[in-house]
Short mmCIF file of C-alpha atoms in Angstrom, two decimals:
data_model
loop_
_atom_site.label_atom_id
_atom_site.label_comp_id
_atom_site.label_asym_id
_atom_site.label_seq_id
_atom_site.Cartn_x
_atom_site.Cartn_y
_atom_site.Cartn_z
CA MET A 1 -6.62 -10.35 14.33
CA ASN A 2 -5.26 -10.59 17.85
CA PHE A 3 -3.03 -7.56 18.37
CA SER A 4 -2.07 -7.59 22.07
CA SER A 5 -1.43 -3.84 21.62
CA LYS A 6 -4.00 -1.07 21.25
CA ILE A 7 -1.42 1.29 19.75
CA LEU A 8 -0.50 -1.20 17.05
CA GLU A 9 -4.15 -2.00 16.41
CA GLU A 10 -4.98 1.68 15.90
CA ALA A 11 -2.06 2.15 13.51
CA VAL A 12 -3.07 -0.91 11.49
CA HIS A 13 -6.70 0.24 11.48
CA GLN A 14 -5.79 3.68 10.15
CA VAL A 15 -3.45 2.36 7.44
CA SER A 16 -6.05 -0.21 6.34
CA GLN A 17 -8.48 2.66 5.63
CA LEU A 18 -6.43 3.42 2.52
CA PRO A 19 -7.85 1.98 -0.72
CA GLY A 20 -6.50 -1.42 -1.70
CA ILE A 21 -4.73 -1.96 1.61
CA GLY A 22 -6.13 -4.71 3.82
CA LYS A 23 -5.37 -5.51 7.44
CA ARG A 24 -2.53 -7.89 6.59
CA THR A 25 -0.75 -5.45 4.31
CA ALA A 26 -1.31 -2.65 6.84
CA LEU A 27 0.30 -4.80 9.54
CA ARG A 28 3.26 -5.55 7.28
CA LEU A 29 3.71 -1.83 6.57
CA VAL A 30 3.55 -0.65 10.19
CA LEU A 31 5.86 -3.43 11.39
CA HIS A 32 8.27 -2.32 8.67
CA LEU A 33 8.13 1.21 10.07
CA MET A 34 8.87 -0.16 13.55
CA ARG A 35 12.13 -1.60 12.21
CA GLN A 36 13.16 1.69 10.59
CA PRO A 37 14.55 4.78 12.40
CA GLU A 38 11.91 6.95 14.08
CA GLN A 39 12.74 9.78 11.66
CA GLN A 40 11.22 7.86 8.75
CA THR A 41 7.82 7.59 10.43
CA ASP A 42 8.00 11.20 11.56
CA ALA A 43 8.84 12.34 8.02
CA LEU A 44 5.98 10.26 6.61
CA SER A 45 3.46 11.62 9.13
CA LYS A 46 4.60 15.19 8.58
CA ALA A 47 4.51 14.89 4.78
CA LEU A 48 0.96 13.55 4.90
CA THR A 49 -0.30 16.19 7.34
CA ASP A 50 1.46 19.00 5.45
CA MET A 51 -0.03 17.76 2.21
CA ARG A 52 -3.57 17.51 3.54
CA HIS A 53 -3.46 20.97 5.11
CA ASP A 54 -1.25 22.97 2.73
CA LEU A 55 -1.80 21.46 -0.70
CA LYS A 56 -4.21 23.60 -2.69
CA PHE A 57 -6.14 23.23 -5.88
CA CYS A 58 -5.45 25.79 -8.59
CA LYS A 59 -8.27 28.34 -8.64
CA LYS A 60 -8.28 28.25 -12.42
CA CYS A 61 -7.78 24.65 -13.53
CA HIS A 62 -8.26 22.72 -10.24
CA ASN A 63 -4.91 20.97 -10.63
CA VAL A 64 -2.94 20.39 -7.39
CA SER A 65 -0.75 23.35 -6.55
CA ASP A 66 1.38 24.83 -3.75
CA THR A 67 0.02 28.29 -4.58
CA ASP A 68 -3.35 29.78 -5.56
CA PHE A 69 -2.63 29.28 -9.24
CA CYS A 70 -0.66 26.25 -10.44
CA GLU A 71 2.67 26.49 -12.25
CA ILE A 72 1.04 25.67 -15.57
CA CYS A 73 -1.70 28.33 -15.35
CA ALA A 74 0.84 30.89 -14.10
CA SER A 75 3.35 30.20 -16.87
CA HIS A 76 3.77 32.69 -19.72
CA ASN A 77 5.34 30.01 -21.90
CA ARG A 78 2.10 28.04 -22.23
CA ASP A 79 -0.61 28.59 -24.81
CA HIS A 80 -3.48 30.09 -22.82
CA THR A 81 -5.94 29.71 -25.71
CA LEU A 82 -5.83 25.90 -25.48
CA VAL A 83 -7.53 24.01 -22.61
CA CYS A 84 -7.27 20.25 -22.21
CA VAL A 85 -10.12 18.79 -20.12
CA VAL A 86 -9.05 15.82 -17.99
CA GLU A 87 -10.66 13.73 -15.30
CA ASP A 88 -7.96 13.66 -12.69
CA VAL A 89 -4.72 15.21 -11.46
CA ARG A 90 -2.91 12.06 -12.58
CA ASP A 91 -4.00 12.66 -16.16
CA VAL A 92 -2.33 16.08 -16.07
CA MET A 93 0.90 14.39 -14.99
CA ALA A 94 0.56 11.73 -17.68
CA ILE A 95 0.10 14.33 -20.43
CA GLU A 96 2.87 16.55 -19.03
CA ASN A 97 5.22 13.55 -19.13
CA THR A 98 4.74 13.34 -22.90
CA SER A 99 6.19 16.88 -23.30
CA GLN A 100 3.90 17.22 -26.34
CA TYR A 101 1.35 19.66 -24.98
CA ARG A 102 1.95 23.34 -24.29
CA GLY A 103 -1.58 24.51 -23.44
CA LEU A 104 -3.47 24.67 -20.13
CA TYR A 105 -5.63 22.08 -18.37
CA HIS A 106 -8.98 21.80 -16.68
CA VAL A 107 -9.33 19.06 -14.06
CA LEU A 108 -12.98 17.97 -13.78
CA GLY A 109 -12.44 15.83 -10.69
CA GLY A 110 -14.23 12.81 -12.16
CA LYS A 111 -16.66 11.92 -14.90
CA ILE A 112 -20.43 11.68 -14.98
CA SER A 113 -21.30 8.26 -13.60
CA PRO A 114 -24.83 7.75 -12.29
CA MET A 115 -23.84 4.25 -11.07
CA ASP A 116 -21.34 5.86 -8.67
CA GLY A 117 -23.69 8.72 -7.84
CA ILE A 118 -21.55 11.30 -9.66
CA GLY A 119 -23.62 13.86 -11.52
CA PRO A 120 -22.59 16.96 -13.50
CA GLN A 121 -22.96 19.13 -10.38
CA ASP A 122 -20.12 17.15 -8.73
CA LEU A 123 -17.70 18.11 -11.50
CA LYS A 124 -15.98 21.40 -12.29
CA VAL A 125 -18.04 22.03 -15.41
CA SER A 126 -19.44 25.50 -14.68
CA SER A 127 -15.97 26.86 -13.94
CA LEU A 128 -14.87 25.53 -17.34
CA VAL A 129 -17.75 27.34 -19.03
CA ASN A 130 -16.75 30.49 -17.14
CA ARG A 131 -13.18 30.15 -18.35
CA VAL A 132 -14.44 29.99 -21.92
CA LYS A 133 -16.63 33.06 -21.32
CA ASN A 134 -14.07 35.21 -19.52
CA ASP A 135 -10.63 34.01 -20.65
CA GLU A 136 -8.98 33.85 -24.02
CA VAL A 137 -9.82 30.14 -24.60
CA LYS A 138 -10.13 29.25 -28.28
CA GLU A 139 -10.05 25.46 -28.23
CA ILE A 140 -11.16 22.81 -25.75
CA ILE A 141 -9.54 19.38 -26.05
CA PHE A 142 -11.47 16.55 -24.41
CA ALA A 143 -9.00 14.05 -22.94
CA LEU A 144 -11.27 11.83 -20.86
CA SER A 145 -11.04 8.05 -20.94
CA PRO A 146 -12.88 6.60 -23.98
CA THR A 147 -15.56 4.92 -21.88
CA ILE A 148 -19.32 5.43 -21.75
CA GLU A 149 -18.87 7.73 -18.74
CA GLY A 150 -16.12 9.67 -20.49
CA ASP A 151 -18.15 10.08 -23.67
CA THR A 152 -21.23 11.14 -21.65
CA THR A 153 -19.20 13.76 -19.83
CA ASN A 154 -17.72 15.06 -23.08
CA PHE A 155 -21.19 15.38 -24.56
CA TYR A 156 -22.59 17.11 -21.47
CA ILE A 157 -19.80 19.70 -21.53
CA PHE A 158 -20.19 20.12 -25.29
CA LYS A 159 -23.89 20.94 -24.75
CA GLN A 160 -23.09 23.32 -21.90
CA LEU A 161 -20.68 25.24 -24.10
CA GLY A 162 -23.63 25.90 -26.44
CA ASP A 163 -22.98 28.75 -28.84
CA LEU A 164 -19.83 30.03 -27.14
CA PRO A 165 -17.11 30.87 -29.68
CA VAL A 166 -14.81 27.96 -28.92
CA SER A 167 -13.80 24.96 -31.00
CA THR A 168 -13.77 21.48 -29.46
CA SER A 169 -11.75 18.36 -30.20
CA THR A 170 -11.03 15.01 -28.60
CA ILE A 171 -7.73 13.20 -28.37
CA ALA A 172 -7.23 10.66 -31.15
CA ARG A 173 -8.52 7.16 -30.49
CA GLY A 174 -7.08 4.25 -32.37
CA ILE A 175 -4.57 1.45 -32.23
CA ALA A 176 -1.88 2.15 -29.60
CA VAL A 177 1.69 2.42 -30.85
CA GLY A 178 3.28 -1.04 -30.71
CA ASP A 179 -0.05 -2.89 -30.49
CA GLU A 180 -0.81 -5.93 -32.63
CA LEU A 181 -3.73 -5.27 -34.98
CA GLU A 182 -5.26 -8.74 -34.55
CA PHE A 183 -5.70 -8.22 -30.79
CA ALA A 184 -7.35 -4.80 -31.06
CA ASP A 185 -11.04 -4.72 -30.15
CA GLU A 186 -13.52 -4.29 -33.00
CA VAL A 187 -14.85 -0.88 -31.97
CA THR A 188 -11.37 0.64 -31.78
CA LEU A 189 -10.26 -0.97 -35.03
CA GLY A 190 -13.45 0.06 -36.80
CA ARG A 191 -13.13 3.66 -35.62
CA SER A 192 -9.47 3.78 -36.52
CA ILE A 193 -10.40 3.02 -40.15
CA LEU A 194 -13.34 5.45 -40.28
CA GLN A 195 -11.28 8.19 -38.64
CA ARG A 196 -8.13 7.54 -40.65
CA ILE A 197 -5.64 10.38 -41.06
CA PRO A 198 -3.51 11.43 -44.03
CA TYR A 199 -0.27 9.43 -44.11
CA GLU A 200 1.84 12.59 -44.21
CA THR A 201 0.27 13.71 -40.92
CA SER A 202 1.01 10.40 -39.19
CA VAL A 203 4.64 10.50 -40.26
CA LYS A 204 5.18 14.06 -39.05
CA SER A 205 4.46 13.43 -35.35
CA MET B 1 6.87 12.05 -12.67
CA ASN B 2 5.99 15.69 -13.14
CA PHE B 3 4.30 16.83 -9.95
CA SER B 4 3.86 20.62 -10.25
CA SER B 5 3.72 20.62 -6.43
CA LYS B 6 6.62 20.15 -4.00
CA ILE B 7 4.24 19.28 -1.16
CA LEU B 8 2.59 16.52 -3.17
CA GLU B 9 5.96 15.27 -4.40
CA GLU B 10 7.27 15.00 -0.81
CA ALA B 11 4.14 13.12 0.32
CA VAL B 12 4.38 10.70 -2.60
CA HIS B 13 8.11 10.25 -1.95
CA GLN B 14 7.55 9.40 1.71
CA VAL B 15 4.70 6.98 1.05
CA SER B 16 6.70 5.24 -1.70
CA GLN B 17 9.42 4.46 0.86
CA LEU B 18 7.10 1.78 2.25
CA PRO B 19 7.84 -1.76 1.03
CA GLY B 20 5.86 -2.84 -2.02
CA ILE B 21 4.50 0.64 -2.71
CA GLY B 22 5.78 2.33 -5.85
CA LYS B 23 5.39 5.93 -6.96
CA ARG B 24 2.14 5.30 -8.81
CA THR B 25 0.45 3.55 -5.89
CA ALA B 26 1.76 6.23 -3.53
CA LEU B 27 0.23 8.93 -5.74
CA ARG B 28 -3.08 7.08 -5.80
CA LEU B 29 -3.07 6.80 -2.00
CA VAL B 30 -2.25 10.45 -1.30
CA LEU B 31 -4.77 11.72 -3.86
CA HIS B 32 -7.31 9.51 -2.11
CA LEU B 33 -6.46 11.21 1.19
CA MET B 34 -6.92 14.61 -0.48
CA ARG B 35 -10.50 13.64 -1.31
CA GLN B 36 -11.24 12.53 2.27
CA PRO B 37 -11.87 14.79 5.28
CA GLU B 38 -8.74 16.26 6.87
CA GLN B 39 -9.46 14.28 10.04
CA GLN B 40 -8.65 11.01 8.30
CA THR B 41 -5.13 12.11 7.37
CA ASP B 42 -4.61 13.60 10.83
CA ALA B 43 -5.74 10.35 12.48
CA LEU B 44 -3.45 8.33 10.21
CA SER B 45 -0.43 10.56 10.90
CA LYS B 46 -1.08 10.54 14.64
CA ALA B 47 -1.55 6.76 14.78
CA LEU B 48 1.75 6.21 12.96
CA THR B 49 3.70 8.67 15.11
CA ASP B 50 2.16 7.34 18.32
CA MET B 51 2.98 3.81 17.30
CA ARG B 52 6.59 4.57 16.41
CA HIS B 53 7.22 6.46 19.65
CA ASP B 54 5.05 4.63 22.18
CA LEU B 55 4.88 1.02 21.03
CA LYS B 56 7.29 -1.10 23.06
CA PHE B 57 8.70 -4.57 22.77
CA CYS B 58 8.03 -6.90 25.68
CA LYS B 59 11.18 -7.14 27.82
CA LYS B 60 10.68 -10.87 28.14
CA CYS B 61 9.49 -12.23 24.79
CA HIS B 62 10.09 -9.22 22.45
CA ASN B 63 6.50 -9.26 21.23
CA VAL B 64 4.92 -5.83 20.59
CA SER B 65 3.34 -4.39 23.68
CA ASP B 66 1.89 -1.20 25.12
CA THR B 67 3.62 -1.91 28.44
CA ASP B 68 7.02 -3.23 29.57
CA PHE B 69 5.72 -6.79 29.59
CA CYS B 70 3.19 -7.96 27.02
CA GLU B 71 -0.28 -9.21 27.90
CA ILE B 72 0.74 -12.80 27.24
CA CYS B 73 3.85 -12.77 29.45
CA ALA B 74 1.93 -10.91 32.18
CA SER B 75 -0.99 -13.34 32.16
CA HIS B 76 -1.41 -15.86 34.98
CA ASN B 77 -3.65 -18.01 32.81
CA ARG B 78 -0.82 -19.01 30.46
CA ASP B 79 1.58 -21.91 30.91
CA HIS B 80 4.89 -20.24 31.77
CA THR B 81 6.84 -23.50 31.38
CA LEU B 82 6.19 -23.58 27.61
CA VAL B 83 7.93 -21.18 25.20
CA CYS B 84 7.15 -21.08 21.48
CA VAL B 85 10.01 -19.59 19.43
CA VAL B 86 8.80 -17.59 16.41
CA GLU B 87 10.43 -15.37 13.84
CA ASP B 88 8.12 -12.40 13.85
CA VAL B 89 5.34 -10.58 15.70
CA ARG B 90 2.93 -11.69 12.97
CA ASP B 91 3.62 -15.33 13.81
CA VAL B 92 2.51 -14.69 17.39
CA MET B 93 -0.76 -13.29 16.04
CA ALA B 94 -1.19 -16.23 13.69
CA ILE B 95 -0.72 -18.77 16.50
CA GLU B 96 -2.91 -16.77 18.90
CA ASN B 97 -5.66 -16.80 16.27
CA THR B 98 -5.74 -20.60 16.41
CA SER B 99 -6.66 -20.46 20.15
CA GLN B 100 -4.78 -23.77 20.48
CA TYR B 101 -1.72 -22.59 22.40
CA ARG B 102 -1.67 -21.49 26.04
CA GLY B 103 2.08 -21.06 26.61
CA LEU B 104 4.40 -18.08 26.15
CA TYR B 105 6.34 -16.90 23.09
CA HIS B 106 9.81 -15.74 22.18
CA VAL B 107 10.09 -13.47 19.13
CA LEU B 108 13.54 -13.83 17.53
CA GLY B 109 13.10 -10.91 15.16
CA GLY B 110 14.19 -12.88 12.10
CA LYS B 111 16.07 -16.04 11.20
CA ILE B 112 19.73 -16.69 10.47
CA SER B 113 20.25 -15.77 6.82
CA PRO B 114 23.83 -15.06 5.69
CA MET B 115 22.49 -14.00 2.26
CA ASP B 116 20.60 -11.13 3.92
CA GLY B 117 23.46 -10.41 6.33
CA ILE B 118 21.51 -11.66 9.36
CA GLY B 119 23.67 -13.57 11.80
CA PRO B 120 22.82 -15.09 15.21
CA GLN B 121 23.93 -11.88 16.96
CA ASP B 122 21.09 -10.00 15.20
CA LEU B 123 18.49 -12.29 16.77
CA LYS B 124 17.20 -12.50 20.35
CA VAL B 125 18.90 -15.84 21.01
CA SER B 126 20.89 -15.02 24.14
CA SER B 127 17.81 -13.65 25.89
CA LEU B 128 16.06 -16.95 25.10
CA VAL B 129 18.95 -18.89 26.68
CA ASN B 130 18.71 -16.60 29.71
CA ARG B 131 14.98 -17.28 30.01
CA VAL B 132 15.72 -21.00 30.05
CA LYS B 133 18.42 -20.48 32.71
CA ASN B 134 16.47 -18.12 34.97
CA ASP B 135 12.77 -18.81 34.40
CA GLU B 136 10.69 -21.91 34.83
CA VAL B 137 10.85 -22.94 31.14
CA LYS B 138 10.53 -26.70 30.62
CA GLU B 139 9.88 -26.96 26.89
CA ILE B 140 10.89 -24.93 23.87
CA ILE B 141 8.74 -25.28 20.72
CA PHE B 142 10.43 -24.21 17.49
CA ALA B 143 7.82 -22.63 15.21
CA LEU B 144 9.99 -21.10 12.49
CA SER B 145 9.19 -21.48 8.79
CA PRO B 146 10.35 -24.87 7.47
CA THR B 147 13.02 -23.35 5.21
CA ILE B 148 16.81 -23.75 5.17
CA GLU B 149 17.11 -20.52 7.19
CA GLY B 150 14.48 -21.65 9.67
CA ASP B 151 16.10 -25.06 10.13
CA THR B 152 19.54 -23.44 10.54
CA THR B 153 18.17 -21.10 13.20
CA ASN B 154 16.50 -23.99 15.04
CA PHE B 155 19.75 -25.94 15.03
CA TYR B 156 21.79 -22.94 16.21
CA ILE B 157 19.45 -22.34 19.14
CA PHE B 158 19.38 -26.07 19.93
CA LYS B 159 23.21 -26.02 20.17
CA GLN B 160 23.17 -22.87 22.31
CA LEU B 161 20.80 -24.51 24.77
CA GLY B 162 23.48 -27.18 25.28
CA ASP B 163 22.95 -29.22 28.43
CA LEU B 164 20.30 -26.95 29.92
CA PRO B 165 17.42 -28.97 31.40
CA VAL B 166 14.81 -28.13 28.76
CA SER B 167 13.10 -30.30 26.18
CA THR B 168 12.75 -29.08 22.60
CA SER B 169 10.19 -29.80 19.89
CA THR B 170 9.19 -28.40 16.50
CA ILE B 171 5.72 -27.86 15.13
CA ALA B 172 4.49 -30.74 12.98
CA ARG B 173 5.29 -30.56 9.29
CA GLY B 174 3.21 -32.43 6.80
CA ILE B 175 0.36 -32.14 4.37
CA ALA B 176 -1.82 -29.12 5.16
CA VAL B 177 -5.45 -29.80 6.06
CA GLY B 178 -7.51 -29.70 2.84
CA ASP B 179 -4.50 -30.11 0.52
CA GLU B 180 -4.52 -32.61 -2.34
CA LEU B 181 -1.87 -35.29 -1.89
CA GLU B 182 -0.86 -35.35 -5.55
CA PHE B 183 0.15 -31.68 -5.48
CA ALA B 184 2.25 -31.91 -2.31
CA ASP B 185 6.01 -31.55 -2.83
CA GLU B 186 8.11 -34.69 -2.47
CA VAL B 187 10.07 -33.59 0.60
CA THR B 188 6.93 -32.78 2.57
CA LEU B 189 5.17 -35.94 1.44
CA GLY B 190 8.24 -38.09 2.21
CA ARG B 191 8.61 -36.59 5.68
CA SER B 192 4.91 -36.94 6.38
CA ILE B 193 5.24 -40.68 5.89
CA LEU B 194 8.46 -41.05 7.90
CA GLN B 195 7.08 -38.90 10.72
CA ARG B 196 3.64 -40.49 10.71
CA ILE B 197 1.57 -40.28 13.89
CA PRO B 198 -0.75 -42.79 15.55
CA TYR B 199 -4.23 -42.60 14.04
CA GLU B 200 -5.85 -42.08 17.45
CA THR B 201 -3.68 -38.97 18.01
CA SER B 202 -4.68 -37.46 14.66
CA VAL B 203 -8.37 -38.00 15.36
CA LYS B 204 -8.23 -36.43 18.81
CA SER B 205 -7.06 -32.95 17.71
#
């Protein structure tokens, strides 16, 4: 692209470093900012810098937090014996949005994926084992995506927990609410029959 | 969304103010920045702030520029008697990328669109008329999008130019190079027959 302005070119270059944003989109975004009041760009820049420098990760569960320990880990209203293992900060938000879970979390920061060069040492597995050893954790709920990588990660953690006195479970996998049975894939449908639950249980929740 | 962090929430809020970026995409982008070195976010913030405060618009053609007059208007290698009227800074880049045009530009900053509340007074029309009056402009080329708004804007400017000694033209409209004839819309196809050009001319360019 022919920018005729180094300042504009640099801005477009920086914005296009973000994932999924190409040069054209970046140009559209920065030209939009040029049409808005200066305060908007200043607020955006400040929010990003503040976030990158001040946002912390909870020392216990590795969730994003403004303080050393996140709101969830610090809360007395949550069940500290229950830990839900998730891949990402966004999964914590997704589960929190359901308002169905009152335990704590543990954010791994990814899942084991040799193809992407992510091994167990890149994930927060040892700190999870330490939580089980030192805290009052009684149950670990695996809530990773039901993919090969997710299942591998679950199994790795399960092995690492060894003989520690903690029970483990995974979130239920089956036909999503509102889905048509005929369009479900065979593995899911097959599992949902093998792992069927008592009708009374399904009606309760 | 349930953020559990005011700093993160503010960053996501600011990023989601950009056009075409919703809360989910904004969250994905800022969490990406959190995984990158701090320098990347700092460079992004600085580039945006610098751009918003230091980027100028050329005093002659209203193109983006680092100086009072843009590179194109300041160049002695361009034909200063030819002015191409475009809607947006991006159109200047698009035409420059063709390397086919050696004249100057005039960026209107939009097109007349009553539906969007954009009237002639919101566009840089009077400064174009002044350029024709005071500079050495001999031909104006309308290069707005061939839409109702574009045509209206062309006609408005044409009327404003009145009896001034300047010739006007519009970019050719017709079947795009590589397009299949059967899929062309009727208006374009009809016009392309009425406004046919000598075969020798079409072969030359």
